[in-house]
mmCIF file with all atom_site columns, C-alpha atoms in Angstrom:
data_model
loop_
_atom_site.group_PDB
_atom_site.id
_atom_site.type_symbol
_atom_site.label_atom_id
_atom_site.label_alt_id
_atom_site.label_comp_id
_atom_site.label_asym_id
_atom_site.label_entity_id
_atom_site.label_seq_id
_atom_site.pdbx_PDB_ins_code
_atom_site.Cartn_x
_atom_site.Cartn_y
_atom_site.Cartn_z
_atom_site.occupancy
_atom_site.B_iso_or_equiv
_atom_site.pdbx_formal_charge
_atom_site.auth_seq_id
_atom_site.auth_comp_id
_atom_site.auth_asym_id
_atom_site.auth_atom_id
_atom_site.pdbx_PDB_model_num
ATOM 1  C CA . MET A 1 1  ? 10.337 -1.650  -11.217 1.00 0.00 ? 1  MET A CA 1
ATOM 2  C CA . LEU A 1 2  ? 9.536  -2.815  -7.713  1.00 0.00 ? 2  LEU A CA 1
ATOM 3  C CA . ILE A 1 3  ? 11.798 -5.281  -5.965  1.00 0.00 ? 3  ILE A CA 1
ATOM 4  C CA . PRO A 1 4  ? 9.934  -7.798  -3.826  1.00 0.00 ? 4  PRO A CA 1
ATOM 5  C CA . THR A 1 5  ? 10.750 -7.451  -0.136  1.00 0.00 ? 5  THR A CA 1
ATOM 6  C CA . PRO A 1 6  ? 10.598 -10.438 2.188   1.00 0.00 ? 6  PRO A CA 1
ATOM 7  C CA . ILE A 1 7  ? 7.810  -10.177 4.749   1.00 0.00 ? 7  ILE A CA 1
ATOM 8  C CA . GLY A 1 8  ? 10.223 -10.601 7.662   1.00 0.00 ? 8  GLY A CA 1
ATOM 9  C CA . GLN A 1 9  ? 12.263 -7.601  6.560   1.00 0.00 ? 9  GLN A CA 1
ATOM 10 C CA . SER A 1 10 ? 9.136  -5.444  6.168   1.00 0.00 ? 10 SER A CA 1
ATOM 11 C CA . TYR A 1 11 ? 7.861  -6.640  9.570   1.00 0.00 ? 11 TYR A CA 1
ATOM 12 C CA . ASP A 1 12 ? 11.166 -5.630  11.201  1.00 0.00 ? 12 ASP A CA 1
ATOM 13 C CA . LYS A 1 13 ? 10.980 -2.186  9.582   1.00 0.00 ? 13 LYS A CA 1
ATOM 14 C CA . VAL A 1 14 ? 7.446  -1.582  10.878  1.00 0.00 ? 14 VAL A CA 1
ATOM 15 C CA . ILE A 1 15 ? 8.566  -2.614  14.392  1.00 0.00 ? 15 ILE A CA 1
ATOM 16 C CA . ALA A 1 16 ? 11.523 -0.212  14.169  1.00 0.00 ? 16 ALA A CA 1
ATOM 17 C CA . ILE A 1 17 ? 9.255  2.616   13.017  1.00 0.00 ? 17 ILE A CA 1
ATOM 18 C CA . ILE A 1 18 ? 6.822  2.068   15.887  1.00 0.00 ? 18 ILE A CA 1
ATOM 19 C CA . GLU A 1 19 ? 9.596  1.871   18.482  1.00 0.00 ? 19 GLU A CA 1
ATOM 20 C CA . SER A 1 20 ? 11.221 5.071   17.217  1.00 0.00 ? 20 SER A CA 1
ATOM 21 C CA . CYS A 1 21 ? 8.100  7.177   17.813  1.00 0.00 ? 21 CYS A CA 1
ATOM 22 C CA . ASN A 1 22 ? 8.454  9.891   20.436  1.00 0.00 ? 22 ASN A CA 1
ATOM 23 C CA . THR A 1 23 ? 5.105  11.709  20.049  1.00 0.00 ? 23 THR A CA 1
ATOM 24 C CA . LYS A 1 24 ? 1.490  10.759  19.501  1.00 0.00 ? 24 LYS A CA 1
ATOM 25 C CA . GLU A 1 25 ? 1.595  12.394  16.051  1.00 0.00 ? 25 GLU A CA 1
ATOM 26 C CA . GLN A 1 26 ? 4.469  10.127  15.028  1.00 0.00 ? 26 GLN A CA 1
ATOM 27 C CA . LEU A 1 27 ? 2.515  7.170   16.402  1.00 0.00 ? 27 LEU A CA 1
ATOM 28 C CA . ILE A 1 28 ? -0.459 8.098   14.199  1.00 0.00 ? 28 ILE A CA 1
ATOM 29 C CA . GLY A 1 29 ? 1.861  7.992   11.191  1.00 0.00 ? 29 GLY A CA 1
ATOM 30 C CA . ALA A 1 30 ? 3.210  4.619   12.323  1.00 0.00 ? 30 ALA A CA 1
ATOM 31 C CA . LYS A 1 31 ? -0.357 3.311   12.562  1.00 0.00 ? 31 LYS A CA 1
ATOM 32 C CA . LYS A 1 32 ? -0.932 4.303   8.937   1.00 0.00 ? 32 LYS A CA 1
ATOM 33 C CA . ILE A 1 33 ? 2.240  2.442   7.937   1.00 0.00 ? 33 ILE A CA 1
ATOM 34 C CA . LEU A 1 34 ? 1.036  -0.559  9.938   1.00 0.00 ? 34 LEU A CA 1
ATOM 35 C CA . ASN A 1 35 ? -2.325 -0.497  8.147   1.00 0.00 ? 35 ASN A CA 1
ATOM 36 C CA . ASN A 1 36 ? -0.545 -0.319  4.781   1.00 0.00 ? 36 ASN A CA 1
ATOM 37 C CA . PHE A 1 37 ? 1.572  -3.330  5.792   1.00 0.00 ? 37 PHE A CA 1
ATOM 38 C CA . LYS A 1 38 ? -1.559 -5.292  6.701   1.00 0.00 ? 38 LYS A CA 1
ATOM 39 C CA . THR A 1 39 ? -3.278 -4.351  3.461   1.00 0.00 ? 39 THR A CA 1
ATOM 40 C CA . LEU A 1 40 ? -0.286 -5.221  1.292   1.00 0.00 ? 40 LEU A CA 1
ATOM 41 C CA . TYR A 1 41 ? 0.603  -8.514  2.918   1.00 0.00 ? 41 TYR A CA 1
ATOM 42 C CA . GLY A 1 42 ? -3.024 -9.437  3.676   1.00 0.00 ? 42 GLY A CA 1
ATOM 43 C CA . THR A 1 43 ? -3.595 -9.973  -0.025  1.00 0.00 ? 43 THR A CA 1
ATOM 44 C CA . VAL A 1 44 ? -0.836 -12.613 -0.136  1.00 0.00 ? 44 VAL A CA 1
ATOM 45 C CA . GLY A 1 45 ? -1.949 -14.302 3.094   1.00 0.00 ? 45 GLY A CA 1
ATOM 46 C CA . PHE A 1 46 ? 0.625  -13.400 5.750   1.00 0.00 ? 46 PHE A CA 1
ATOM 47 C CA . PRO A 1 47 ? 0.367  -15.116 9.153   1.00 0.00 ? 47 PRO A CA 1
ATOM 48 C CA . LYS A 1 48 ? -2.108 -13.504 11.560  1.00 0.00 ? 48 LYS A CA 1
ATOM 49 C CA . ALA A 1 49 ? 0.523  -13.726 14.303  1.00 0.00 ? 49 ALA A CA 1
ATOM 50 C CA . TYR A 1 50 ? 2.375  -10.839 12.581  1.00 0.00 ? 50 TYR A CA 1
ATOM 51 C CA . SER A 1 51 ? -0.781 -8.732  12.720  1.00 0.00 ? 51 SER A CA 1
ATOM 52 C CA . TYR A 1 52 ? -1.430 -9.416  16.391  1.00 0.00 ? 52 TYR A CA 1
ATOM 53 C CA . SER A 1 53 ? 2.196  -8.849  17.286  1.00 0.00 ? 53 SER A CA 1
ATOM 54 C CA . LEU A 1 54 ? 2.329  -5.489  15.478  1.00 0.00 ? 54 LEU A CA 1
ATOM 55 C CA . ASP A 1 55 ? -0.893 -4.385  17.104  1.00 0.00 ? 55 ASP A CA 1
ATOM 56 C CA . LYS A 1 56 ? 0.525  -5.248  20.529  1.00 0.00 ? 56 LYS A CA 1
ATOM 57 C CA . VAL A 1 57 ? 3.752  -3.310  19.875  1.00 0.00 ? 57 VAL A CA 1
ATOM 58 C CA . LEU A 1 58 ? 1.729  -0.285  18.724  1.00 0.00 ? 58 LEU A CA 1
ATOM 59 C CA . ASN A 1 59 ? -0.559 -0.498  21.747  1.00 0.00 ? 59 ASN A CA 1
ATOM 60 C CA . ASP A 1 60 ? 2.367  -0.859  24.150  1.00 0.00 ? 60 ASP A CA 1
ATOM 61 C CA . LYS A 1 61 ? 4.099  2.169   22.626  1.00 0.00 ? 61 LYS A CA 1
ATOM 62 C CA . TYR A 1 62 ? 0.870  4.195   22.877  1.00 0.00 ? 62 TYR A CA 1
ATOM 63 C CA . ILE A 1 63 ? 0.564  3.317   26.568  1.00 0.00 ? 63 ILE A CA 1
ATOM 64 C CA . GLN A 1 64 ? 4.221  4.215   27.129  1.00 0.00 ? 64 GLN A CA 1
ATOM 65 C CA . LEU A 1 65 ? 3.806  7.623   25.460  1.00 0.00 ? 65 LEU A CA 1
ATOM 66 C CA . THR A 1 66 ? 0.565  8.308   27.317  1.00 0.00 ? 66 THR A CA 1
ATOM 67 C CA . CYS A 1 67 ? 2.152  7.591   30.695  1.00 0.00 ? 67 CYS A CA 1
ATOM 68 C CA . GLN A 1 68 ? 5.095  9.874   29.917  1.00 0.00 ? 68 GLN A CA 1
ATOM 69 C CA . LEU A 1 69 ? 2.900  12.890  29.235  1.00 0.00 ? 69 LEU A CA 1
#
């Protein structure tokens, strides 16, 4: 049986996953998790601000990793 998780808690977990990435391969996995989050919570109508914010965090992390290499 699945236990419903509040959207805020799931959002925080996705942010933590993105920020913990150290390689581009890990970032690709984080993007898949992000897309699953959007698909799951998109069906219940989550605020678009969450989507934009997560995309920005992912993009910023990608830029950070690209500049390091």
